[in-house]
Tab-separated table of C-alpha atoms in Angstrom:
chain	number	residue	atom	x	y	z
A	1	MET	CA	-57.905	-5.139	-45.342
A	2	ARG	CA	-56.699	-6.758	-48.503
A	3	GLU	CA	-53.597	-8.811	-49.161
A	4	LYS	CA	-50.869	-7.289	-51.353
A	5	THR	CA	-50.730	-10.560	-53.253
A	6	GLU	CA	-52.275	-13.993	-52.938
A	7	GLU	CA	-48.897	-15.641	-53.567
A	8	LYS	CA	-48.135	-18.418	-51.113
A	9	ASN	CA	-44.774	-16.975	-50.079
A	10	TRP	CA	-46.448	-13.718	-49.019
A	11	LEU	CA	-49.184	-15.396	-47.028
A	12	LEU	CA	-47.457	-18.430	-45.557
A	13	ALA	CA	-44.156	-19.195	-43.852
A	14	PRO	CA	-42.152	-22.130	-45.282
A	15	SER	CA	-43.704	-24.278	-42.527
A	16	GLY	CA	-47.164	-23.602	-44.005
A	17	GLU	CA	-48.282	-21.518	-41.034
A	18	PRO	CA	-49.813	-18.094	-41.805
A	19	ARG	CA	-47.253	-15.330	-41.537
A	20	GLY	CA	-47.735	-12.716	-38.838
A	21	TYR	CA	-49.099	-9.390	-40.034
A	22	ILE	CA	-49.905	-5.809	-39.140
A	23	ASP	CA	-53.092	-4.014	-40.130
A	24	SER	CA	-51.874	-0.428	-39.969
A	25	GLN	CA	-53.791	2.039	-37.803
A	26	ALA	CA	-52.988	5.635	-38.697
A	27	LEU	CA	-50.179	7.520	-40.390
A	28	THR	CA	-48.182	9.544	-37.883
A	29	GLU	CA	-44.759	9.535	-39.580
A	30	LEU	CA	-43.893	9.652	-43.269
A	31	TRP	CA	-40.382	8.791	-44.445
A	32	PHE	CA	-38.807	9.751	-47.740
A	33	HIS	CA	-35.902	7.817	-49.228
A	34	THR	CA	-33.694	10.494	-50.774
A	35	GLY	CA	-31.806	7.999	-52.963
A	36	THR	CA	-29.092	5.360	-52.488
A	37	ASN	CA	-26.307	7.642	-53.729
A	38	CYS	CA	-23.863	8.231	-50.858
A	39	ASN	CA	-20.395	9.704	-50.486
A	40	LEU	CA	-19.343	6.664	-48.414
A	41	SER	CA	-19.215	2.933	-49.221
A	42	CYS	CA	-19.785	1.246	-45.847
A	43	PRO	CA	-19.614	-2.537	-46.314
A	44	PHE	CA	-22.485	-3.165	-43.885
A	45	CYS	CA	-24.892	-0.597	-45.386
A	46	LEU	CA	-28.406	-1.999	-45.261
A	47	GLU	CA	-29.244	0.055	-48.362
A	48	GLY	CA	-26.114	-0.952	-50.290
A	49	SER	CA	-25.449	2.742	-50.808
A	50	LYS	CA	-22.238	4.030	-52.387
A	51	PRO	CA	-21.055	6.899	-54.608
A	52	GLY	CA	-23.123	7.018	-57.779
A	53	ASP	CA	-25.521	4.257	-56.722
A	54	ASP	CA	-28.982	4.744	-58.172
A	55	ARG	CA	-30.879	1.605	-57.153
A	56	ILE	CA	-33.192	4.144	-55.528
A	57	LYS	CA	-33.228	7.397	-57.469
A	58	PHE	CA	-32.890	10.937	-56.148
A	59	ILE	CA	-36.328	12.086	-55.062
A	60	THR	CA	-37.240	15.642	-56.060
A	61	GLY	CA	-39.351	18.395	-54.576
A	62	GLU	CA	-42.072	17.750	-57.131
A	63	ASP	CA	-42.053	14.036	-56.212
A	64	THR	CA	-42.487	14.725	-52.514
A	65	LYS	CA	-45.190	17.410	-52.505
A	66	PRO	CA	-48.208	15.221	-53.361
A	67	PHE	CA	-47.253	12.786	-50.580
A	68	ILE	CA	-46.644	15.609	-48.103
A	69	HIS	CA	-50.087	17.035	-48.884
A	70	GLU	CA	-51.812	13.652	-48.665
A	71	ALA	CA	-50.009	12.876	-45.399
A	72	LEU	CA	-51.135	16.197	-43.917
A	73	GLU	CA	-54.738	15.341	-44.806
A	74	MET	CA	-54.247	12.006	-42.986
A	75	GLY	CA	-52.984	13.700	-39.829
A	76	VAL	CA	-49.253	13.016	-40.125
A	77	GLU	CA	-47.174	14.400	-37.255
A	78	LYS	CA	-43.661	14.216	-38.671
A	79	PHE	CA	-41.582	13.796	-41.828
A	80	SER	CA	-38.304	11.853	-41.785
A	81	PHE	CA	-35.588	11.432	-44.396
A	82	THR	CA	-33.001	8.756	-45.004
A	83	GLY	CA	-30.703	7.605	-47.829
A	84	GLY	CA	-28.013	7.043	-49.030
A	85	GLU	CA	-26.766	10.324	-47.739
A	86	PRO	CA	-29.625	12.839	-47.998
A	87	PHE	CA	-27.304	15.794	-48.562
A	88	VAL	CA	-25.883	14.155	-51.697
A	89	ASN	CA	-29.321	14.648	-53.264
A	90	PRO	CA	-29.141	18.078	-54.936
A	91	HIS	CA	-32.825	18.724	-54.163
A	92	PHE	CA	-32.639	17.828	-50.496
A	93	VAL	CA	-32.349	21.202	-48.762
A	94	GLU	CA	-35.333	22.441	-50.779
A	95	ILE	CA	-37.327	19.287	-49.933
A	96	LEU	CA	-36.500	19.605	-46.244
A	97	GLY	CA	-37.426	23.274	-46.248
A	98	TYR	CA	-40.846	22.457	-47.678
A	99	GLY	CA	-41.427	19.697	-45.143
A	100	LEU	CA	-40.536	22.083	-42.332
A	101	GLU	CA	-43.191	24.509	-43.470
A	102	HIS	CA	-45.708	21.905	-42.337
A	103	ARG	CA	-44.331	19.512	-39.706
A	104	PRO	CA	-41.220	18.724	-37.631
A	105	CYS	CA	-38.642	16.736	-39.574
A	106	MET	CA	-35.817	14.329	-38.850
A	107	VAL	CA	-32.805	13.617	-41.067
A	108	LEU	CA	-30.509	10.579	-40.919
A	109	THR	CA	-27.076	11.659	-42.143
A	110	ASN	CA	-23.437	10.644	-41.898
A	111	GLY	CA	-22.503	14.216	-40.984
A	112	THR	CA	-19.605	14.495	-43.447
A	113	GLU	CA	-18.731	16.701	-46.444
A	114	PRO	CA	-22.125	16.751	-48.210
A	115	LEU	CA	-23.751	18.252	-45.102
A	116	ARG	CA	-20.745	20.312	-44.034
A	117	ASN	CA	-20.414	21.947	-47.465
A	118	GLN	CA	-24.062	23.045	-47.246
A	119	PHE	CA	-24.055	24.012	-43.570
A	120	GLY	CA	-24.788	27.659	-44.342
A	121	GLU	CA	-27.999	26.670	-46.150
A	122	VAL	CA	-28.899	24.163	-43.457
A	123	ALA	CA	-28.501	26.767	-40.693
A	124	LYS	CA	-31.173	28.902	-42.380
A	125	LEU	CA	-33.687	26.108	-41.726
A	126	LEU	CA	-33.779	27.192	-38.079
A	127	LYS	CA	-36.069	29.988	-39.258
A	128	GLN	CA	-38.676	27.538	-40.542
A	129	PRO	CA	-41.883	27.213	-38.492
A	130	ASN	CA	-41.088	23.632	-37.416
A	131	PRO	CA	-37.920	22.120	-35.915
A	132	VAL	CA	-35.563	19.724	-37.681
A	133	SER	CA	-33.482	17.147	-35.843
A	134	PHE	CA	-30.412	15.321	-37.163
A	135	ARG	CA	-29.400	11.774	-36.354
A	136	ILE	CA	-25.759	11.101	-37.184
A	137	SER	CA	-24.120	7.692	-37.346
A	138	LEU	CA	-21.296	6.997	-34.905
A	139	ASP	CA	-21.210	3.244	-35.323
A	140	HIS	CA	-18.932	2.466	-32.365
A	141	PRO	CA	-17.584	4.479	-29.435
A	142	ASP	CA	-14.157	3.469	-30.763
A	143	PRO	CA	-13.142	5.890	-33.570
A	144	GLU	CA	-10.858	3.291	-35.156
A	145	LEU	CA	-13.707	0.802	-35.503
A	146	HIS	CA	-15.980	3.485	-36.960
A	147	ASP	CA	-13.304	4.663	-39.406
A	148	ALA	CA	-12.459	1.115	-40.506
A	149	SER	CA	-15.763	1.031	-42.399
A	150	ARG	CA	-16.359	4.690	-43.133
A	151	GLY	CA	-12.887	6.070	-43.838
A	152	LYS	CA	-10.077	7.651	-41.890
A	153	GLY	CA	-11.069	10.721	-39.897
A	154	ASN	CA	-14.756	10.065	-40.383
A	155	PHE	CA	-15.593	9.621	-36.682
A	156	SER	CA	-13.929	12.902	-35.861
A	157	MET	CA	-15.778	14.758	-38.606
A	158	ALA	CA	-19.178	13.253	-37.762
A	159	LEU	CA	-18.685	14.050	-34.073
A	160	ARG	CA	-17.678	17.584	-34.893
A	161	THR	CA	-20.751	18.036	-37.113
A	162	LEU	CA	-22.945	16.822	-34.255
A	163	GLY	CA	-21.384	19.472	-32.025
A	164	LEU	CA	-21.784	22.222	-34.634
A	165	LEU	CA	-25.431	21.371	-35.251
A	166	HIS	CA	-26.125	21.291	-31.516
A	167	ALA	CA	-24.350	24.618	-31.004
A	168	GLU	CA	-26.371	26.114	-33.846
A	169	GLY	CA	-29.579	25.137	-32.046
A	170	PHE	CA	-30.636	21.902	-33.754
A	171	HIS	CA	-31.738	18.781	-31.919
A	172	VAL	CA	-29.277	15.944	-32.544
A	173	SER	CA	-29.034	12.237	-31.769
A	174	ILE	CA	-26.672	9.352	-32.514
A	175	ALA	CA	-27.249	6.090	-34.367
A	176	ARG	CA	-24.943	3.187	-33.546
A	177	LEU	CA	-24.553	-0.481	-34.341
A	178	MET	CA	-25.681	-3.018	-31.755
A	179	GLU	CA	-23.737	-6.230	-31.292
A	180	PRO	CA	-25.460	-9.415	-30.130
A	181	LYS	CA	-25.343	-9.832	-26.342
A	182	GLU	CA	-23.554	-6.522	-25.830
A	183	ASP	CA	-23.667	-4.613	-22.551
A	184	VAL	CA	-25.861	-1.784	-23.833
A	185	ASP	CA	-25.156	0.647	-20.997
A	186	ALA	CA	-21.417	0.054	-21.151
A	187	VAL	CA	-21.297	0.675	-24.897
A	188	ASP	CA	-23.380	3.849	-24.549
A	189	ALA	CA	-21.116	5.038	-21.741
A	190	GLY	CA	-18.150	4.693	-24.100
A	191	TYR	CA	-19.373	7.775	-25.970
A	192	ALA	CA	-19.214	10.021	-22.885
A	193	LYS	CA	-15.738	11.483	-23.386
A	194	TYR	CA	-16.412	12.226	-27.063
A	195	LEU	CA	-19.727	13.893	-26.254
A	196	SER	CA	-17.947	16.115	-23.776
A	197	GLU	CA	-15.228	16.990	-26.300
A	198	ALA	CA	-17.820	18.043	-28.864
A	199	GLY	CA	-19.902	20.064	-26.402
A	200	LEU	CA	-22.816	17.651	-26.666
A	201	PRO	CA	-25.220	16.859	-23.828
A	202	SER	CA	-24.340	13.693	-21.900
A	203	ASP	CA	-27.946	12.471	-22.157
A	204	ILE	CA	-28.056	12.612	-25.963
A	205	THR	CA	-30.365	9.978	-27.471
A	206	ILE	CA	-28.459	6.969	-28.851
A	207	ILE	CA	-30.470	4.745	-31.202
A	208	LYS	CA	-29.180	1.179	-31.595
A	209	PHE	CA	-29.557	-0.984	-34.665
A	210	PRO	CA	-28.712	-4.649	-35.191
A	211	ASP	CA	-26.958	-5.823	-38.355
A	212	PHE	CA	-29.731	-5.663	-40.955
A	213	GLN	CA	-27.540	-7.209	-43.694
A	214	THR	CA	-27.110	-5.761	-47.171
A	215	PRO	CA	-29.995	-5.468	-49.690
A	216	GLY	CA	-31.142	-8.715	-51.241
A	217	SER	CA	-29.618	-10.829	-48.460
A	218	ILE	CA	-31.653	-13.862	-47.505
A	219	PRO	CA	-30.274	-14.831	-44.091
A	220	GLU	CA	-31.812	-17.711	-42.201
A	221	VAL	CA	-33.941	-16.181	-39.490
A	222	PRO	CA	-36.918	-17.571	-37.581
A	223	GLN	CA	-40.216	-16.964	-39.341
A	224	VAL	CA	-42.731	-14.699	-37.623
A	225	THR	CA	-46.113	-16.408	-37.783
A	226	GLU	CA	-49.597	-15.422	-36.645
A	227	HIS	CA	-49.009	-17.757	-33.699
A	228	CYS	CA	-45.844	-15.807	-32.753
A	229	MET	CA	-47.761	-12.550	-32.890
A	230	ARG	CA	-50.592	-13.888	-30.725
A	231	THR	CA	-48.184	-15.435	-28.242
A	232	TYR	CA	-45.420	-12.871	-27.917
A	233	THR	CA	-46.973	-9.507	-28.737
A	234	THR	CA	-49.714	-7.376	-27.281
A	235	GLU	CA	-51.888	-4.728	-28.876
A	236	GLU	CA	-49.548	-2.150	-27.372
A	237	THR	CA	-46.358	-3.723	-28.729
A	238	ARG	CA	-47.931	-4.240	-32.137
A	239	HIS	CA	-48.706	-0.529	-32.260
A	240	ALA	CA	-44.962	0.180	-31.909
A	241	TYR	CA	-44.078	-1.497	-35.213
A	242	MET	CA	-43.162	1.113	-37.799
A	243	CYS	CA	-45.413	-0.467	-40.395
A	244	ASN	CA	-48.310	0.272	-38.053
A	245	PHE	CA	-47.889	4.035	-38.091
A	246	SER	CA	-45.473	4.994	-40.869
A	247	ARG	CA	-44.665	4.570	-44.528
A	248	MET	CA	-41.704	5.350	-46.764
A	249	ILE	CA	-41.767	6.885	-50.239
A	250	VAL	CA	-39.219	5.257	-52.564
A	251	LYS	CA	-38.409	6.289	-56.139
A	252	LYS	CA	-37.409	3.511	-58.503
A	253	ASN	CA	-37.399	3.643	-62.304
A	254	GLY	CA	-39.085	7.028	-62.396
A	255	ARG	CA	-42.007	6.067	-60.151
A	256	CYS	CA	-42.605	6.785	-56.458
A	257	GLY	CA	-44.068	3.887	-54.491
A	258	VAL	CA	-45.375	3.717	-50.925
A	259	TYR	CA	-43.374	1.101	-49.010
A	260	ALA	CA	-44.320	-0.469	-45.694
A	261	CYS	CA	-41.320	0.814	-43.751
A	262	THR	CA	-37.717	1.992	-44.035
A	263	LEU	CA	-36.154	-1.471	-44.059
A	264	VAL	CA	-37.871	-3.352	-46.873
A	265	ASP	CA	-37.250	-1.313	-50.015
A	266	ASP	CA	-35.252	-4.186	-51.582
A	267	ASP	CA	-38.430	-6.308	-51.819
A	268	ASP	CA	-41.102	-5.013	-54.165
A	269	ASP	CA	-43.797	-7.019	-52.375
A	270	TYR	CA	-43.619	-4.167	-49.854
A	271	ASP	CA	-44.321	-1.561	-52.531
A	272	LEU	CA	-47.891	-1.336	-51.282
A	273	ALA	CA	-49.520	1.316	-53.453
A	274	ASP	CA	-49.254	4.578	-55.371
A	275	THR	CA	-50.919	6.613	-52.619
A	276	LEU	CA	-50.701	6.669	-48.854
A	277	ARG	CA	-54.426	6.063	-48.375
A	278	GLU	CA	-54.360	2.990	-50.599
A	279	SER	CA	-51.346	1.656	-48.689
A	280	PHE	CA	-53.395	1.683	-45.500
A	281	GLU	CA	-55.829	-0.781	-47.070
A	282	VAL	CA	-53.095	-3.416	-47.429
A	283	ARG	CA	-52.246	-6.024	-44.760
A	284	ILE	CA	-48.505	-6.119	-44.145
A	285	ARG	CA	-47.129	-9.623	-43.794
A	286	PHE	CA	-43.899	-10.386	-41.907
A	287	LYS	CA	-42.094	-11.961	-44.835
A	288	HIS	CA	-38.858	-9.917	-44.943
A	289	HIS	CA	-35.917	-11.106	-42.819
A	290	ARG	CA	-35.763	-7.623	-41.307
A	291	CYS	CA	-39.326	-8.095	-40.018
A	292	TYR	CA	-37.767	-10.620	-37.671
A	293	SER	CA	-35.286	-7.969	-36.467
A	294	CYS	CA	-38.206	-5.721	-35.544
A	295	PHE	CA	-39.995	-8.620	-33.886
A	296	ALA	CA	-36.959	-9.851	-31.945
A	297	PHE	CA	-35.120	-6.628	-31.143
A	298	GLY	CA	-37.867	-4.020	-31.249
A	299	SER	CA	-35.973	-2.143	-33.958
A	300	ASN	CA	-37.552	1.174	-34.696
A	301	CYS	CA	-36.080	3.828	-36.951
A	302	SER	CA	-38.444	6.404	-35.494
A	303	GLU	CA	-37.775	8.837	-32.680
A	304	GLY	CA	-40.086	11.097	-30.683
A	305	THR	CA	-41.109	14.330	-32.377
B	1	MET	CA	-1.416	9.333	-70.648
B	2	LEU	CA	-0.710	12.823	-69.324
B	3	SER	CA	2.244	11.541	-67.304
B	4	SER	CA	3.636	8.165	-66.272
B	5	ASP	CA	0.707	7.523	-63.922
B	6	ILE	CA	-1.923	10.146	-64.752
B	7	LEU	CA	-4.280	9.709	-67.649
B	8	GLU	CA	-7.108	11.666	-69.191
B	9	LEU	CA	-10.308	9.766	-69.917
B	10	VAL	CA	-12.552	11.300	-72.569
B	11	LEU	CA	-16.134	10.071	-72.956
B	12	GLU	CA	-18.896	11.019	-75.346
B	13	ARG	CA	-21.183	13.500	-73.588
B	14	ASP	CA	-24.374	11.778	-74.716
B	15	GLY	CA	-26.590	14.587	-73.388
B	16	ILE	CA	-25.339	14.261	-69.826
B	17	ASP	CA	-25.886	17.413	-67.792
B	18	PHE	CA	-23.607	18.256	-64.876
B	19	THR	CA	-22.464	21.036	-62.573
B	20	PRO	CA	-18.755	21.830	-62.108
B	21	GLY	CA	-17.638	19.850	-59.058
B	22	ASP	CA	-19.770	16.842	-59.966
B	23	CYS	CA	-18.399	13.295	-60.024
B	24	VAL	CA	-19.597	10.230	-61.819
B	25	ALA	CA	-19.039	6.690	-60.585
B	26	ILE	CA	-17.221	4.685	-63.245
B	27	SER	CA	-17.911	0.955	-63.061
B	28	HIS	CA	-15.467	-1.864	-63.750
B	29	ALA	CA	-16.954	-4.772	-65.660
B	30	ASP	CA	-17.202	-6.695	-62.352
B	31	GLY	CA	-19.448	-3.982	-60.875
B	32	THR	CA	-16.795	-2.319	-58.685
B	33	SER	CA	-17.082	1.434	-59.078
B	34	ARG	CA	-15.136	4.531	-58.095
B	35	PRO	CA	-16.135	8.191	-58.254
B	36	TYR	CA	-14.142	10.566	-60.467
B	37	SER	CA	-14.603	14.322	-60.822
B	38	VAL	CA	-15.378	15.804	-64.213
B	39	SER	CA	-12.612	18.144	-65.388
B	40	SER	CA	-14.219	19.528	-68.547
B	41	SER	CA	-16.496	22.485	-69.211
B	42	VAL	CA	-20.265	22.271	-69.089
B	43	ASP	CA	-20.117	23.527	-72.706
B	44	ASP	CA	-17.786	20.819	-74.034
B	45	GLU	CA	-19.130	18.107	-76.282
B	46	THR	CA	-17.154	15.457	-74.394
B	47	LEU	CA	-16.736	14.572	-70.714
B	48	HIS	CA	-13.161	14.627	-69.426
B	49	PHE	CA	-11.633	13.075	-66.305
B	50	VAL	CA	-8.127	13.256	-64.843
B	51	ILE	CA	-7.341	9.870	-63.307
B	52	ARG	CA	-4.360	8.627	-61.374
B	53	ARG	CA	-3.504	5.072	-62.317
B	54	MET	CA	-3.178	3.428	-58.915
B	55	PRO	CA	-0.947	0.333	-58.799
B	56	GLY	CA	-3.377	-2.518	-58.114
B	57	GLY	CA	-6.363	-0.156	-58.317
B	58	ILE	CA	-9.254	-2.231	-59.623
B	59	VAL	CA	-11.011	0.529	-61.526
B	60	SER	CA	-8.162	2.879	-62.484
B	61	GLU	CA	-6.065	0.020	-63.918
B	62	TRP	CA	-9.096	-1.179	-65.840
B	63	ILE	CA	-9.784	2.296	-67.220
B	64	ALA	CA	-6.137	2.614	-68.290
B	65	GLU	CA	-6.529	-0.514	-70.387
B	66	ARG	CA	-9.602	0.757	-72.299
B	67	LYS	CA	-9.230	1.641	-75.947
B	68	ALA	CA	-10.914	4.230	-78.163
B	69	GLY	CA	-14.449	3.109	-78.921
B	70	ASP	CA	-14.870	0.955	-75.788
B	71	GLU	CA	-18.070	1.452	-73.793
B	72	ILE	CA	-17.892	2.331	-70.104
B	73	GLU	CA	-20.749	2.314	-67.614
B	74	ILE	CA	-21.050	5.496	-65.574
B	75	SER	CA	-23.559	6.774	-63.034
B	76	PRO	CA	-25.474	10.009	-63.448
B	77	PRO	CA	-23.378	12.986	-62.265
B	78	PHE	CA	-23.647	13.914	-58.608
B	79	GLY	CA	-21.823	16.110	-56.161
B	80	TRP	CA	-21.749	18.468	-53.224
B	81	PHE	CA	-18.535	20.371	-54.005
B	82	ARG	CA	-19.297	23.600	-55.811
B	83	PRO	CA	-16.168	25.661	-56.546
B	84	SER	CA	-18.087	27.801	-59.033
B	85	ARG	CA	-20.564	29.046	-56.421
B	86	SER	CA	-18.157	31.867	-55.680
B	87	GLY	CA	-15.026	33.107	-57.399
B	88	LYS	CA	-16.205	36.356	-58.937
B	89	LYS	CA	-14.384	39.533	-57.929
B	90	ASP	CA	-16.973	40.490	-55.307
B	91	ASP	CA	-17.243	36.914	-53.999
B	92	PRO	CA	-13.643	35.763	-53.637
B	93	SER	CA	-12.360	32.222	-53.544
B	94	VAL	CA	-9.116	30.338	-53.016
B	95	PHE	CA	-8.443	26.868	-54.433
B	96	VAL	CA	-6.181	24.259	-52.866
B	97	ALA	CA	-5.684	20.986	-54.775
B	98	THR	CA	-3.370	18.037	-54.687
B	99	GLY	CA	-2.892	15.542	-57.501
B	100	THR	CA	-6.008	14.762	-59.510
B	101	GLY	CA	-7.932	16.950	-57.057
B	102	ILE	CA	-7.334	19.711	-59.604
B	103	ALA	CA	-10.141	18.226	-61.776
B	104	PRO	CA	-13.177	20.046	-60.269
B	105	PHE	CA	-11.287	23.350	-60.373
B	106	LEU	CA	-10.476	22.848	-64.039
B	107	SER	CA	-14.160	22.173	-64.689
B	108	ALA	CA	-15.210	25.310	-62.807
B	109	LEU	CA	-12.684	27.569	-64.554
B	110	ARG	CA	-13.411	26.111	-67.981
B	111	SER	CA	-17.164	26.510	-67.434
B	112	HIS	CA	-17.125	30.041	-65.990
B	113	HIS	CA	-14.818	32.368	-67.851
B	114	GLU	CA	-15.515	35.241	-65.440
B	115	MET	CA	-14.152	33.274	-62.458
B	116	ALA	CA	-11.015	34.777	-60.969
B	117	PRO	CA	-9.839	32.926	-57.866
B	118	LYS	CA	-7.476	34.949	-55.683
B	119	CYS	CA	-5.014	32.080	-55.555
B	120	CYS	CA	-4.584	28.398	-56.361
B	121	LEU	CA	-2.180	26.161	-54.461
B	122	TYR	CA	-1.566	22.993	-56.476
B	123	GLY	CA	0.494	20.133	-55.096
B	124	VAL	CA	1.951	17.262	-57.122
B	125	ARG	CA	4.637	14.652	-56.573
B	126	LYS	CA	6.463	15.227	-59.861
B	127	LYS	CA	6.392	18.272	-62.115
B	128	SER	CA	5.137	16.056	-64.942
B	129	ASP	CA	2.033	15.239	-62.850
B	130	ALA	CA	0.879	18.877	-63.031
B	131	VAL	CA	-2.116	19.000	-65.361
B	132	GLU	CA	-2.965	22.019	-67.527
B	133	ILE	CA	-0.486	24.211	-65.689
B	134	ASP	CA	-0.271	26.720	-68.554
B	135	TYR	CA	-4.048	27.137	-68.603
B	136	LEU	CA	-4.213	27.511	-64.836
B	137	GLN	CA	-1.475	30.151	-64.868
B	138	LYS	CA	-3.509	32.198	-67.336
B	139	ARG	CA	-6.604	32.035	-65.119
B	140	CYS	CA	-5.279	32.796	-61.634
B	141	PRO	CA	-2.191	33.292	-59.492
B	142	ILE	CA	-0.960	29.743	-59.015
B	143	ARG	CA	1.676	28.261	-56.729
B	144	LEU	CA	2.798	24.844	-57.844
B	145	CYS	CA	4.292	22.681	-55.098
B	146	VAL	CA	6.328	19.646	-56.162
B	147	SER	CA	6.975	17.305	-53.273
B	148	GLY	CA	9.072	14.566	-54.885
B	149	GLU	CA	11.729	16.406	-56.862
B	150	ALA	CA	13.368	19.773	-57.333
B	151	SER	CA	11.651	21.731	-60.082
B	152	PRO	CA	12.675	25.378	-60.001
B	153	PRO	CA	11.106	27.919	-59.899
B	154	HIS	CA	8.337	25.910	-58.232
B	155	HIS	CA	8.256	25.303	-54.512
B	156	ARG	CA	9.766	21.979	-53.478
B	157	GLY	CA	7.511	20.585	-50.808
B	158	ARG	CA	3.831	20.314	-49.931
B	159	VAL	CA	1.009	22.830	-50.351
B	160	THR	CA	0.738	23.006	-46.587
B	161	ASP	CA	4.187	24.679	-46.555
B	162	LEU	CA	2.637	27.689	-48.272
B	163	LEU	CA	-0.501	28.234	-46.233
B	164	LYS	CA	0.810	31.564	-44.986
B	165	GLU	CA	0.636	32.786	-48.580
B	166	ILE	CA	-3.096	32.156	-48.812
B	167	PRO	CA	-5.038	35.427	-49.039
B	168	MET	CA	-7.086	35.687	-45.849
B	169	SER	CA	-10.343	37.606	-45.548
B	170	PRO	CA	-13.655	36.889	-43.824
B	171	GLU	CA	-15.596	36.910	-47.087
B	172	THR	CA	-13.356	34.454	-48.946
B	173	HIS	CA	-14.467	30.885	-49.636
B	174	TYR	CA	-11.778	28.204	-49.495
B	175	TYR	CA	-12.191	25.128	-51.693
B	176	LEU	CA	-10.023	22.109	-50.884
B	177	CYS	CA	-9.803	18.973	-53.015
B	178	GLY	CA	-7.364	16.116	-52.642
B	179	LEU	CA	-6.282	13.470	-50.174
B	180	ASP	CA	-7.698	13.515	-46.652
B	181	ALA	CA	-4.435	14.361	-44.867
B	182	MET	CA	-3.965	17.581	-46.846
B	183	ILE	CA	-7.608	18.557	-46.474
B	184	ASP	CA	-7.617	18.011	-42.726
B	185	GLU	CA	-4.387	19.933	-42.283
B	186	VAL	CA	-5.531	22.898	-44.373
B	187	SER	CA	-9.016	22.949	-42.780
B	188	THR	CA	-7.507	23.005	-39.318
B	189	TRP	CA	-5.069	25.755	-40.232
B	190	LEU	CA	-7.805	27.910	-41.760
B	191	GLU	CA	-10.066	27.535	-38.745
B	192	GLN	CA	-7.176	28.309	-36.397
B	193	HIS	CA	-6.679	31.491	-38.395
B	194	GLY	CA	-10.264	32.604	-37.972
B	195	VAL	CA	-11.969	31.263	-41.094
B	196	HIS	CA	-15.503	30.142	-40.285
B	197	PHE	CA	-16.032	26.481	-41.153
B	198	THR	CA	-18.954	27.350	-43.455
B	199	ARG	CA	-16.410	29.034	-45.759
B	200	VAL	CA	-14.236	25.919	-45.994
B	201	HIS	CA	-15.540	23.539	-48.697
B	202	ARG	CA	-14.050	20.074	-48.867
B	203	GLU	CA	-13.877	17.238	-51.360
B	204	VAL	CA	-11.881	14.260	-50.122
B	205	PHE	CA	-10.240	11.905	-52.607
B	206	PHE	CA	-9.231	8.420	-51.580
B	207	ASN	CA	-6.507	6.337	-53.179
B	208	ALA	CA	-8.276	3.227	-54.425
């Protein structure tokens, strides 16, 4: 394994102790960032996405194919897509269709107009040889709280889209925000009546995420050192970190880079390489504040295939 | 200004490619941005936008103060609302717009001269807010609804008063653009009258 950089801030925490790290094992999931353009402007968006935003550019079919092929050679089991809002990317349905020719796929979407206006095209993807699942954000089980950030009527539309996708035959799940010290089961139970209304199964998967802060934030969080990793993690828990088994392709300034995971695309130290194989030769240090979220809360954007 | 609170912004095209229905995000000097739909043809040498000047609106007020020759930062075009995907005689469409929500329909009609929507319901507050009404009347049967004043022979009231006049058929696509309340009301009505949701295409505008 080699270090991405020999810079002190990459290698050492402010205390001078070596930062914790992951030496990745094998690629099982490959993520694509479809671009930071989004139809919504949620104030808490960890990507800072909004209409017209192009911090991360629209990825195209031609951009994705070399990485899909390389990932298949490396034994990848699944492709996943996030944004921005993937369905704002004009190439997205084509990209997803190509991914589904090879492996199961998952899409993170807000379930609003960009998806709804293309539902007819999306429904055709059921004929592809692999299944696609959709994870839709319902931030809170209280529609008013959800709509306060995402716009009036948004909860209702996202819920309805979940129901339509499920009725069409797609696998669906929910992403929600997680408050510190919340009663997890009680919050999850708050969705029950809405699930029933939309014809969704009561045991639908609900993925919880802490507040990751907006891009470029530098919140004060505890530093994850090698000592922390030795003391508080095991080989098994280390294997669960996304940077151990996945990568994300991000397009900035006309170039696609291989990033360590879905949460660190605002820090170019995590732009590991031009190819997936090369990225697996790089030791991933826990420098980003979101690395602490993974360490402390077990955050994981992935989901079973 | 096209009326007391609606203006047309014209920008140099500068090689920008777009599809009718696309928006661009226009940025205020402080970085705040808002999306606006293009209203011009794909063949025009300039990019046109129909913008409501919102009292206190950070971006629209700023745009209204720009002068000829000023530079404005815009994003690349983007969009998911495609009123020109249908609209030919064998692939019918109906347009419903309120306020500046007429912009993507103007772009589609100006770009595709063969388009012939079966009907266009167009709602405005004042008759003077109706943009390019003469052009629209030449291109399709149009019902103008004026909610804030009497303006004979036009309907006084909202577009939702006239939903029963919308041509209904299973093969028709319905394109809705405007404020969320109108879009939700029309979508619900269409679905209650048997229109499959995949034939209802929505573009929600927000007042900001």
